[in-house]
Short mmCIF file of C-alpha atoms in Angstrom, two decimals:
data_model
loop_
_atom_site.label_atom_id
_atom_site.label_comp_id
_atom_site.label_asym_id
_atom_site.label_seq_id
_atom_site.Cartn_x
_atom_site.Cartn_y
_atom_site.Cartn_z
CA MET L 184 -23.63 -7.23 4.58
CA SER L 185 -21.05 -6.04 7.03
CA GLY L 186 -17.72 -7.84 7.77
CA GLY L 187 -13.99 -8.42 7.01
CA LEU L 188 -11.48 -10.90 6.12
CA LEU L 189 -7.61 -11.01 6.68
CA VAL L 190 -5.80 -12.92 3.74
CA ALA L 191 -2.64 -14.21 5.26
CA GLY L 192 0.00 -16.39 3.51
CA THR L 193 2.30 -19.21 4.25
CA THR L 194 5.23 -17.21 2.87
CA SER L 195 5.95 -13.84 1.23
CA ASP L 196 4.73 -13.95 -2.44
CA ALA L 197 2.31 -16.64 -1.74
CA GLY L 198 -0.24 -14.58 -3.70
CA LYS L 199 -1.84 -12.47 -0.98
CA SER L 200 -2.00 -9.46 -2.93
CA VAL L 201 -3.60 -10.88 -5.93
CA VAL L 202 -5.99 -12.93 -3.85
CA THR L 203 -7.13 -9.98 -1.93
CA ALA L 204 -7.51 -8.16 -5.17
CA GLY L 205 -9.55 -11.03 -6.67
CA ILE L 206 -11.82 -11.25 -3.51
CA CYS L 207 -12.47 -7.35 -3.78
CA ARG L 208 -13.31 -7.68 -7.49
CA TRP L 209 -15.69 -10.59 -6.93
CA LEU L 210 -17.43 -8.93 -4.13
CA VAL L 211 -17.90 -5.50 -5.90
CA ARG L 212 -19.43 -7.41 -8.78
CA GLN L 213 -21.91 -8.84 -6.27
CA GLY L 214 -22.74 -5.06 -5.41
CA VAL L 215 -20.87 -4.91 -2.18
CA LYS L 216 -19.17 -1.73 -0.99
CA VAL L 217 -15.79 -2.99 -0.30
CA ALA L 218 -12.25 -1.57 0.50
CA PRO L 219 -8.68 -3.00 0.88
CA PHE L 220 -6.52 -2.66 3.73
CA LYS L 221 -2.77 -3.62 4.60
CA ALA L 222 -1.64 -2.28 7.97
CA GLN L 223 1.99 -2.38 7.16
CA ASN L 224 3.65 -2.85 3.85
CA MET L 225 7.29 -3.14 2.95
CA SER L 226 7.58 -2.02 -0.71
CA LEU L 227 9.59 0.24 -3.05
CA ASN L 228 6.75 0.23 -5.46
CA SER L 229 4.43 3.14 -4.18
CA PHE L 230 1.83 5.29 -5.46
CA VAL L 231 0.48 8.70 -4.63
CA THR L 232 -3.28 9.16 -3.77
CA ARG L 233 -5.30 12.32 -4.80
CA GLU L 234 -4.90 13.95 -1.39
CA GLY L 235 -1.01 13.43 -1.84
CA ALA L 236 -0.43 10.41 0.36
CA GLU L 237 2.13 7.85 -0.38
CA ILE L 238 0.86 4.28 -0.14
CA GLY L 239 2.01 0.73 -1.61
CA ARG L 240 1.05 0.20 -5.40
CA ALA L 241 -0.40 -3.07 -4.41
CA GLN L 242 -3.15 -1.24 -2.26
CA ALA L 243 -3.84 1.13 -4.99
CA MET L 244 -4.36 -1.68 -7.39
CA GLN L 245 -6.65 -3.30 -4.80
CA ALA L 246 -8.63 -0.08 -4.57
CA GLN L 247 -9.01 -0.26 -8.42
CA ALA L 248 -10.16 -3.91 -7.86
CA CYS L 249 -12.94 -2.22 -5.50
CA ARG L 250 -13.65 0.54 -8.03
CA VAL L 251 -12.98 3.21 -5.23
CA GLU L 252 -10.32 5.84 -5.09
CA PRO L 253 -7.35 4.74 -2.93
CA THR L 254 -6.67 6.66 0.29
CA ALA L 255 -3.85 6.54 3.13
CA LEU L 256 -6.42 4.73 5.31
CA MET L 257 -5.90 1.66 3.16
CA ASN L 258 -2.13 1.38 3.95
CA PRO L 259 -1.36 3.40 6.95
CA VAL L 260 2.16 2.27 7.39
CA LEU L 261 4.53 1.82 4.51
CA LEU L 262 8.23 0.79 4.84
CA LYS L 263 10.67 1.77 2.08
CA PRO L 264 13.94 -0.08 2.29
CA GLY L 265 17.10 2.11 1.87
CA GLY L 266 19.74 -0.46 2.52
CA GLU L 267 20.62 -3.45 4.38
CA GLN L 268 19.52 -2.44 7.84
CA SER L 269 17.19 0.59 7.59
CA SER L 270 13.79 1.71 5.90
CA GLN L 271 12.18 5.00 5.50
CA VAL L 272 8.82 4.94 7.63
CA VAL L 273 5.82 6.53 5.78
CA LEU L 274 2.96 7.04 8.25
CA LEU L 275 -0.58 7.94 6.86
CA GLY L 276 1.16 8.73 3.68
CA LYS L 277 3.88 10.87 4.88
CA PRO L 278 7.52 10.16 5.77
CA VAL L 279 8.17 10.38 9.44
CA GLY L 280 11.94 9.20 9.41
CA GLU L 281 14.36 6.45 8.99
CA LEU L 282 14.54 3.54 11.28
CA SER L 283 16.64 0.34 11.42
CA ALA L 284 14.97 -3.00 11.66
CA ARG L 285 15.85 -3.40 15.38
CA GLY L 286 14.54 -0.01 16.21
CA TYR L 287 11.26 -0.55 14.30
CA HIS L 288 10.57 -4.04 15.66
CA GLY L 289 12.07 -3.06 19.01
CA GLY L 290 9.08 -0.74 20.01
CA ARG L 291 8.10 1.55 17.35
CA ARG L 292 6.04 -0.83 15.37
CA GLN L 293 3.84 -1.82 18.44
CA ALA L 294 3.27 1.87 19.15
CA LEU L 295 1.61 2.22 15.68
CA LEU L 296 -1.07 -0.38 16.33
CA GLY L 297 -3.59 2.18 17.77
CA THR L 298 -3.15 4.23 14.48
CA VAL L 299 -3.55 0.97 12.29
CA LEU L 300 -6.75 -0.08 14.14
CA ASP L 301 -8.13 3.41 13.87
CA CYS L 302 -7.88 3.44 10.07
CA LEU L 303 -9.45 -0.03 9.92
CA GLU L 304 -12.18 1.10 12.00
CA GLN L 305 -12.80 4.21 9.95
CA LEU L 306 -12.87 2.14 6.64
CA ARG L 307 -15.23 -0.53 8.32
CA GLY L 308 -17.64 2.31 9.21
CA THR L 309 -17.75 3.46 5.56
CA TYR L 310 -17.69 0.12 3.62
CA ASP L 311 -19.79 -3.14 3.71
CA ALA L 312 -16.62 -5.14 3.85
CA VAL L 313 -12.85 -4.68 4.29
CA ILE L 314 -10.63 -7.17 2.87
CA CYS L 315 -7.22 -7.18 4.66
CA GLU L 316 -3.97 -8.42 3.47
CA GLY L 317 -1.33 -9.87 5.88
CA ALA L 318 2.52 -9.64 5.29
CA GLY L 319 4.98 -12.53 5.03
CA SER L 320 3.68 -15.18 7.42
CA PRO L 321 1.60 -14.93 10.42
CA ALA L 322 3.71 -17.84 12.12
CA GLU L 323 7.01 -15.34 12.35
CA ILE L 324 7.11 -16.29 15.85
CA ASN L 325 10.06 -13.96 16.42
CA LEU L 326 7.93 -10.98 15.56
CA ARG L 327 4.57 -11.91 17.14
CA ARG L 328 4.82 -9.74 20.24
CA THR L 329 5.01 -6.55 18.04
CA ASP L 330 2.97 -7.83 15.21
CA ILE L 331 0.55 -5.06 13.74
CA VAL L 332 -0.30 -6.61 10.35
CA ASN L 333 -1.03 -10.28 10.68
CA MET L 334 -2.57 -11.87 13.78
CA GLY L 335 -2.10 -8.73 15.80
CA VAL L 336 -4.61 -6.94 13.78
CA ALA L 337 -6.96 -9.95 13.41
CA ARG L 338 -7.06 -10.40 17.22
CA SER L 339 -7.74 -6.90 17.78
CA ALA L 340 -10.34 -6.46 15.10
CA ARG L 341 -11.74 -10.12 15.46
CA LEU L 342 -11.08 -10.95 11.66
CA PRO L 343 -11.31 -14.25 10.39
CA VAL L 344 -8.20 -15.36 8.70
CA LEU L 345 -7.63 -17.34 5.44
CA VAL L 346 -4.31 -18.54 4.71
CA VAL L 347 -3.00 -18.74 1.22
CA GLY L 348 -0.32 -21.33 0.07
CA ASP L 349 1.69 -21.41 -3.19
CA ILE L 350 1.58 -25.07 -4.17
CA ASP L 351 3.82 -24.19 -7.17
CA ARG L 352 6.68 -23.93 -4.72
CA GLY L 353 6.03 -27.17 -3.05
CA GLY L 354 5.37 -28.47 0.55
CA VAL L 355 1.95 -26.56 0.71
CA PHE L 356 0.40 -29.12 3.07
CA ALA L 357 3.40 -28.85 5.52
CA SER L 358 3.19 -24.94 5.30
CA PHE L 359 -0.46 -24.95 6.03
CA PHE L 360 -0.18 -27.40 9.05
CA GLY L 361 2.95 -25.65 10.42
CA THR L 362 1.55 -22.16 10.04
CA VAL L 363 -1.49 -23.02 12.25
CA ALA L 364 0.62 -25.13 14.63
CA LEU L 365 2.84 -22.33 15.51
CA LEU L 366 0.08 -19.92 16.43
CA SER L 367 -1.21 -19.34 19.99
CA ARG L 368 -4.60 -21.03 20.98
CA GLU L 369 -6.18 -17.43 20.80
CA ASP L 370 -4.70 -16.77 17.39
CA GLN L 371 -5.58 -20.28 15.87
CA GLU L 372 -9.23 -19.53 16.90
CA LEU L 373 -9.51 -16.94 14.04
CA VAL L 374 -7.67 -19.07 11.33
CA ALA L 375 -10.87 -20.34 9.35
CA GLY L 376 -9.00 -22.30 6.83
CA PHE L 377 -6.89 -22.48 3.62
CA LEU L 378 -6.68 -21.24 -0.04
CA VAL L 379 -4.37 -23.12 -2.38
CA ASN L 380 -2.85 -20.86 -5.15
CA LYS L 381 -1.01 -21.62 -8.40
CA PHE L 382 -2.04 -25.12 -8.74
CA ARG L 383 -1.20 -27.07 -11.97
CA GLY L 384 -2.78 -30.24 -12.85
CA ASP L 385 -5.84 -32.42 -12.02
CA VAL L 386 -7.61 -31.10 -8.74
CA SER L 387 -9.10 -34.52 -8.21
CA LEU L 388 -5.46 -35.82 -7.31
CA LEU L 389 -5.07 -33.02 -4.82
CA GLU L 390 -8.49 -33.77 -2.94
CA PRO L 391 -7.47 -36.64 -0.84
CA GLY L 392 -4.64 -34.44 0.58
CA LEU L 393 -7.15 -31.58 1.31
CA ASP L 394 -9.45 -34.12 3.05
CA MET L 395 -6.61 -35.17 5.22
CA LEU L 396 -5.58 -31.66 6.02
CA HIS L 397 -8.92 -31.01 7.20
CA GLY L 398 -8.91 -34.09 9.41
CA LEU L 399 -5.58 -32.79 10.87
CA THR L 400 -6.47 -29.39 11.49
CA GLY L 401 -10.21 -29.18 11.61
CA ARG L 402 -10.16 -26.45 8.88
CA ARG L 403 -11.57 -26.63 5.50
CA THR L 404 -9.88 -25.34 2.17
CA TYR L 405 -12.06 -22.70 0.59
CA GLY L 406 -10.84 -23.06 -2.91
CA VAL L 407 -7.92 -24.28 -5.33
CA LEU L 408 -6.94 -21.59 -7.74
CA PRO L 409 -5.17 -22.50 -10.98
CA PHE L 410 -1.92 -21.24 -12.04
CA ARG L 411 -2.39 -18.39 -14.55
CA HIS L 412 0.41 -16.32 -16.15
CA GLY L 413 0.29 -12.42 -16.19
CA LEU L 414 -1.64 -12.12 -12.82
CA GLY L 415 1.15 -10.51 -10.71
CA ILE L 416 0.22 -6.86 -11.37
CA ASP L 417 1.65 -4.20 -9.37
CA GLU L 418 3.92 -6.41 -7.34
CA GLU L 419 5.37 -5.14 -4.08
CA ASP L 420 8.84 -5.52 -4.84
CA GLY L 421 11.08 -7.51 -7.30
CA MET L 422 10.75 -10.71 -5.55
CA GLY L 423 7.62 -11.43 -7.63
CA VAL L 424 9.93 -11.57 -10.78
CA PRO L 425 12.12 -14.87 -11.00
CA PRO L 426 15.77 -13.61 -10.32
CA ARG L 427 18.85 -15.14 -12.06
CA GLU L 428 21.35 -13.74 -9.52
CA ARG L 429 21.88 -11.65 -6.30
CA SER L 430 24.13 -8.63 -6.08
CA ARG L 431 26.22 -9.27 -3.21
CA ALA L 432 27.30 -5.65 -3.02
CA TRP L 433 23.68 -4.63 -2.40
CA ARG L 434 21.78 -7.55 -1.39
CA ASN L 435 19.28 -6.60 -3.98
CA VAL L 436 17.49 -9.32 -6.02
CA SER L 437 18.61 -8.77 -9.55
CA GLN L 438 16.00 -9.02 -12.35
CA ARG L 439 18.46 -9.48 -15.05
CA GLY L 440 17.08 -11.61 -17.82
CA THR L 441 13.59 -10.95 -16.73
CA VAL L 442 11.46 -10.39 -19.89
CA ARG L 443 7.88 -8.55 -20.10
CA GLU L 444 6.56 -9.43 -23.52
CA PRO L 445 2.87 -8.87 -24.57
CA ASP L 446 1.06 -12.00 -25.58
CA VAL L 447 -2.21 -10.52 -26.79
CA ALA L 448 -1.25 -9.38 -30.41
CA PRO L 449 1.47 -9.36 -32.92
CA PRO L 450 3.19 -6.23 -33.81
CA VAL L 451 1.35 -3.82 -35.82
CA GLY L 452 4.35 -2.69 -37.83
CA GLU L 453 7.15 -4.79 -39.47
CA ASP L 454 9.52 -4.58 -36.54
CA VAL L 455 9.48 -5.24 -32.67
CA LEU L 456 10.85 -2.62 -30.23
CA ARG L 457 13.34 -3.74 -27.69
CA VAL L 458 13.58 -1.90 -24.41
CA ALA L 459 16.25 -2.54 -21.97
CA VAL L 460 15.87 -1.55 -18.30
CA CYS L 461 18.81 -0.99 -16.09
CA ALA L 462 18.19 -3.29 -12.95
CA VAL L 463 19.58 -0.86 -10.45
CA PRO L 464 19.74 -1.66 -6.79
CA LEU L 465 16.74 -0.60 -4.77
CA MET L 466 14.69 -0.16 -7.84
CA SER L 467 11.48 1.59 -7.26
CA ASN L 468 8.35 1.68 -9.28
CA PHE L 469 9.53 -0.68 -12.02
CA THR L 470 5.93 -1.07 -12.78
CA ASP L 471 6.51 2.26 -14.93
CA VAL L 472 7.60 -0.14 -17.81
CA ASP L 473 4.57 -2.12 -17.68
CA ALA L 474 2.59 0.06 -19.92
CA LEU L 475 5.49 -0.39 -22.52
CA ALA L 476 5.24 -4.07 -22.24
CA ALA L 477 1.53 -3.84 -22.87
CA GLU L 478 2.15 -2.49 -26.24
CA PRO L 479 1.98 -5.15 -28.98
CA GLY L 480 5.56 -5.50 -30.42
CA VAL L 481 7.32 -3.89 -27.54
CA VAL L 482 9.58 -6.49 -25.55
CA VAL L 483 10.93 -5.13 -22.27
CA ARG L 484 13.76 -6.89 -20.43
CA PHE L 485 15.73 -6.10 -17.45
CA VAL L 486 19.67 -5.91 -17.77
CA ASP L 487 22.72 -5.38 -15.89
CA ARG L 488 25.66 -5.61 -18.21
CA PRO L 489 26.69 -2.96 -20.81
CA GLU L 490 26.69 -5.37 -23.76
CA GLU L 491 23.00 -5.97 -23.23
CA LEU L 492 22.29 -2.27 -24.22
CA ALA L 493 23.92 -2.78 -27.70
CA ASP L 494 20.67 -4.08 -29.31
CA ALA L 495 18.18 -2.03 -27.31
CA ASP L 496 16.16 0.65 -29.27
CA LEU L 497 15.38 2.34 -25.75
CA VAL L 498 17.26 1.98 -22.61
CA VAL L 499 15.28 3.04 -19.43
CA VAL L 500 17.06 4.07 -16.27
CA PRO L 501 14.23 3.61 -13.50
CA GLY L 502 13.52 5.02 -10.23
CA THR L 503 15.56 3.97 -7.25
CA ARG L 504 15.51 4.51 -3.30
CA GLY L 505 19.32 5.09 -3.60
CA THR L 506 20.11 7.38 -6.47
CA VAL L 507 23.84 7.68 -5.47
CA ARG L 508 24.15 4.11 -4.89
CA ALA L 509 22.55 3.39 -8.26
CA LEU L 510 25.14 5.75 -9.91
CA ASP L 511 27.97 3.91 -8.20
CA TRP L 512 26.43 0.48 -9.57
CA LEU L 513 26.06 1.81 -13.01
CA ARG L 514 29.82 2.81 -12.94
CA GLU L 515 31.12 -0.38 -11.50
CA ARG L 516 29.49 -2.59 -14.04
CA GLY L 517 30.18 -0.32 -17.04
CA LEU L 518 26.70 0.70 -17.66
CA ALA L 519 27.58 4.42 -17.01
CA ASP L 520 30.01 4.57 -19.78
CA ALA L 521 27.60 2.65 -22.22
CA LEU L 522 24.87 5.29 -21.24
CA VAL L 523 26.98 8.30 -21.87
CA ARG L 524 28.01 6.72 -25.18
CA ARG L 525 24.46 5.89 -26.26
CA ALA L 526 23.40 9.47 -25.55
CA SER L 527 26.16 10.88 -27.53
CA GLU L 528 25.21 8.88 -30.39
CA GLY L 529 21.58 10.08 -30.36
CA ARG L 530 20.22 6.72 -29.24
CA PRO L 531 17.15 6.86 -27.05
CA VAL L 532 17.40 6.76 -23.21
CA LEU L 533 14.79 7.49 -20.60
CA GLY L 534 15.57 8.43 -17.14
CA ILE L 535 12.66 8.24 -14.69
CA CYS L 536 12.81 9.80 -11.12
CA GLY L 537 16.08 8.53 -9.60
CA GLY L 538 17.29 7.48 -13.18
CA PHE L 539 16.49 11.13 -14.34
CA GLN L 540 18.74 12.33 -11.47
CA VAL L 541 21.59 10.01 -12.42
CA LEU L 542 21.74 11.37 -15.88
CA GLY L 543 22.13 14.86 -14.72
CA GLU L 544 25.52 16.91 -14.13
CA HIS L 545 25.57 17.09 -10.52
CA ILE L 546 23.86 15.84 -7.19
CA GLU L 547 23.99 17.16 -3.80
CA ASP L 548 22.89 14.53 -1.52
CA ASP L 549 22.79 15.12 2.44
CA VAL L 550 19.56 13.15 2.87
CA GLU L 551 19.44 10.00 1.15
CA SER L 552 23.11 8.75 0.99
CA ARG L 553 24.55 11.73 2.84
CA ARG L 554 27.49 11.71 0.33
CA GLY L 555 27.34 15.19 -0.20
CA SER L 556 28.64 16.38 -3.68
CA VAL L 557 28.69 13.76 -6.41
CA ASP L 558 28.90 14.00 -10.13
CA GLY L 559 26.29 12.60 -12.23
CA LEU L 560 26.64 11.22 -15.88
CA GLY L 561 26.42 14.63 -17.31
CA VAL L 562 24.04 13.81 -20.21
CA LEU L 563 21.37 16.17 -19.34
CA PRO L 564 21.74 19.79 -18.13
CA VAL L 565 20.16 19.08 -14.67
CA ARG L 566 21.64 19.79 -11.05
CA VAL L 567 19.85 17.88 -8.31
CA ARG L 568 19.68 19.00 -4.58
CA PHE L 569 18.18 16.57 -1.98
CA ALA L 570 15.67 18.09 0.21
CA ARG L 571 14.59 16.57 3.51
CA GLU L 572 10.86 17.18 2.64
CA LYS L 573 9.48 14.68 0.17
CA THR L 574 7.78 15.81 -2.95
CA LEU L 575 4.49 13.67 -3.33
CA ALA L 576 2.20 15.11 -6.07
CA ARG L 577 -0.16 14.07 -8.97
CA PRO L 578 0.77 16.36 -11.74
CA ALA L 579 -0.86 16.48 -15.11
CA GLY L 580 0.25 18.33 -18.29
CA GLU L 581 1.17 18.08 -22.02
CA ALA L 582 3.95 16.54 -24.05
CA LEU L 583 4.69 15.49 -27.60
CA GLY L 584 1.13 17.07 -28.20
CA GLU L 585 -0.57 14.89 -25.96
CA HIS L 586 -2.16 15.00 -22.44
CA VAL L 587 -0.05 13.36 -19.69
CA GLU L 588 -0.83 12.38 -16.02
CA GLY L 589 1.54 11.11 -13.60
CA TYR L 590 2.66 11.01 -10.03
CA GLU L 591 5.83 12.21 -8.08
CA ILE L 592 7.86 10.44 -5.08
CA HIS L 593 11.16 12.02 -4.75
CA HIS L 594 13.60 14.02 -2.36
CA GLY L 595 15.60 15.27 -5.14
CA VAL L 596 14.86 18.96 -6.46
CA ALA L 597 15.89 19.32 -10.02
CA ASP L 598 17.32 22.54 -11.49
CA VAL L 599 17.03 22.26 -15.17
CA THR L 600 19.46 24.54 -16.86
CA GLY L 601 19.02 23.88 -20.61
CA GLY L 602 17.61 21.59 -23.17
CA GLU L 603 14.15 21.12 -24.40
CA ALA L 604 11.37 21.04 -21.85
CA PHE L 605 9.91 17.75 -21.18
CA LEU L 606 7.15 17.21 -18.47
CA ASP L 607 9.10 18.49 -15.31
CA GLY L 608 12.41 17.67 -16.63
CA CYS L 609 14.11 17.98 -20.20
CA ARG L 610 15.39 16.29 -23.31
CA VAL L 611 18.53 16.67 -25.22
CA GLY L 612 18.57 14.88 -28.60
CA GLN L 613 17.22 11.50 -27.78
CA THR L 614 17.73 11.70 -23.94
CA TRP L 615 14.82 12.15 -21.89
CA GLY L 616 14.35 12.86 -18.21
CA THR L 617 11.54 13.25 -15.90
CA HIS L 618 10.37 12.75 -12.26
CA TRP L 619 6.99 11.60 -13.28
CA HIS L 620 5.99 7.89 -12.71
CA GLY L 621 3.12 6.54 -14.54
CA SER L 622 3.35 8.94 -17.40
CA LEU L 623 3.62 6.07 -20.00
CA GLU L 624 0.03 4.83 -18.82
CA SER L 625 -1.36 7.86 -20.81
CA ASP L 626 -2.07 6.07 -23.98
CA GLY L 627 -1.72 8.96 -26.55
CA PHE L 628 1.51 10.17 -24.98
CA ARG L 629 3.05 6.60 -24.74
CA ARG L 630 2.23 6.25 -28.59
CA ALA L 631 3.85 9.53 -29.49
CA PHE L 632 6.94 8.82 -27.35
CA LEU L 633 7.27 5.28 -28.90
CA ARG L 634 7.07 6.72 -32.48
CA GLU L 635 9.88 9.07 -31.77
CA VAL L 636 11.79 6.25 -30.37
CA ALA L 637 11.22 3.89 -33.44
CA ALA L 638 12.31 6.75 -35.80
CA ALA L 639 15.41 7.47 -33.84
CA ALA L 640 16.20 3.71 -33.66
CA GLY L 641 15.51 3.25 -37.27
CA ARG L 642 13.00 0.69 -36.37
CA ARG L 643 9.65 0.06 -38.70
CA PHE L 644 7.71 -0.19 -35.54
CA VAL L 645 4.05 1.25 -35.28
CA PRO L 646 2.23 1.60 -31.99
CA ALA L 647 -1.03 0.09 -32.00
CA PRO L 648 -3.74 2.56 -32.31
CA ASP L 649 -6.26 1.19 -29.90
CA THR L 650 -4.22 -0.05 -26.83
CA SER L 651 -5.72 1.14 -23.52
CA PHE L 652 -3.55 0.50 -20.62
CA ALA L 653 -6.50 1.31 -18.29
CA ALA L 654 -8.74 -1.31 -20.13
CA LEU L 655 -6.04 -3.96 -19.97
CA ARG L 656 -5.57 -3.37 -16.21
CA GLU L 657 -9.35 -3.78 -15.86
CA GLU L 658 -9.40 -7.07 -17.88
CA GLN L 659 -6.72 -8.32 -15.41
CA LEU L 660 -8.63 -7.43 -12.33
CA ASP L 661 -11.63 -9.19 -13.86
CA ARG L 662 -9.47 -12.23 -14.44
CA LEU L 663 -8.55 -12.20 -10.68
CA GLY L 664 -12.29 -11.83 -9.80
CA ASP L 665 -13.19 -14.80 -12.20
CA LEU L 666 -10.53 -17.03 -10.48
CA ILE L 667 -12.30 -16.58 -7.03
CA GLU L 668 -15.70 -16.74 -8.70
CA GLN L 669 -14.88 -20.01 -10.40
CA HIS L 670 -12.52 -21.77 -8.37
CA ALA L 671 -13.48 -20.92 -4.67
CA ASP L 672 -16.19 -21.67 -2.55
CA THR L 673 -17.94 -18.22 -2.72
CA ASP L 674 -20.73 -19.21 -0.71
CA ALA L 675 -18.60 -20.22 2.16
CA LEU L 676 -16.45 -17.20 1.71
CA TRP L 677 -19.41 -15.00 1.91
CA ARG L 678 -20.38 -16.52 5.29
CA LEU L 679 -16.92 -16.05 6.56
CA ILE L 680 -16.71 -12.32 5.69
CA GLU L 681 -20.07 -11.80 7.05
CA SER L 682 -20.01 -13.96 10.33
CA GLY L 683 -16.41 -14.35 11.22
CA ALA L 684 -14.44 -17.57 11.83
CA PRO L 685 -16.50 -20.67 12.80
CA GLN L 686 -16.86 -21.53 16.32
CA GLY L 687 -14.94 -24.54 18.02
CA LEU L 688 -12.13 -24.73 15.66
CA PRO L 689 -9.62 -27.32 17.33
CA PHE L 690 -6.28 -26.37 18.72
CA ILE L 691 -3.34 -27.71 16.98
CA PRO L 692 -0.34 -28.42 19.23
CA PRO L 693 2.30 -27.15 20.01
CA GLY L 694 0.98 -23.68 19.50
CA ALA L 695 3.39 -20.66 19.76
CA PRO L 696 6.37 -20.92 22.02
CA ALA L 697 6.14 -19.25 25.50
#
């Protein structure tokens, strides 16, 4: 077998990432050597490969679905938003500068098409199949001229396109039809058909609509995937989590009130452990707390008010693309005072990456915010200086008597002047700080850390002795593969991947505007 497929979507968050992962896991279970690919990703949730390249976490998750090691080839362009109008551009795993949206779409993006196609060609030369993920919608007619992630890459590489629609949002038939009808004749020739995602109810009631859609477009539906809870692993951003409100100051989707709670088993001990995560602006790698939420008896919720810290046994200040902005936000909302008070009372606080920097004494930032000297919260003996070169690493070590692995993505360089050593950072009493993302995925270390937190909080919480985060992740990926195998026409998908889009697909007017 040798082939490829582009999984596009009618909207952002239609389910492209999980569908791509599901197809990858289904294929690898058939003995196919398969790799994921996303030409351009916009995300603050990123990962560091073994060669020290930064890529989107969604592509790292998809590589795991393929049972292969992630590489920079799988996500050659990563955009990391830094505010309203600009993003850091990461090319082949390394940052190459900041660009405004107008500057990127105005010419820089099209110039990257050659790099993107070269990466895709290298993957196709190595693997039996490459399953590509699009971004947003392929019918963004204002951006089609410079597109390198949807129809631009499909046209250049002659990839068949499968359009995913989220029926849970409503309007999926109109979205499918409108998506095709807004594409040029040449683009439409590659759109093979549709995949309905997140369906609830009796499929037989949907089938007449699917038949009518086929009659209107000449394109078949390749499957109807039922709604399943807990499948949105390693989301690209916070948009995958239902928001309650928007912060006008930062235009950042708030995750306040979002709860991540295990439903696999009751607590081992007599008490649950409550974790509050400060939903700071430009929050990055909030997936760090997924390993906590995987523990039976640990309830994780995202908060943005000081009173919501009162009953928390552990408060996590997560990573952020805007450390100084996050510090301002914490102060404006009264969370900064609550954190300082909590630390002085010996109640557990964990700062990760940007959150670690916030807890320090002083920040010198002429790179990210360009604000110069800024005082931190002063609860950890750390002084941070922002360097222009980004630290990208995959460290390993020992803490609390257990082996720990993680990954680092930061411009801030920490000078630790006191406290007790903790990974690359320090701890003072029950306040902990480190740049290491992903450390809580190390099972032994996570259990040891939670035992300390429970003791400090006075909770009769006992970590489960056999929780394996890696095994739970594998189970989730297998569930994605099961969805494809059980609810998609896999024979037709196989032909599509191997042979390309069917010939003679009809043109649906009006097509793309001139």
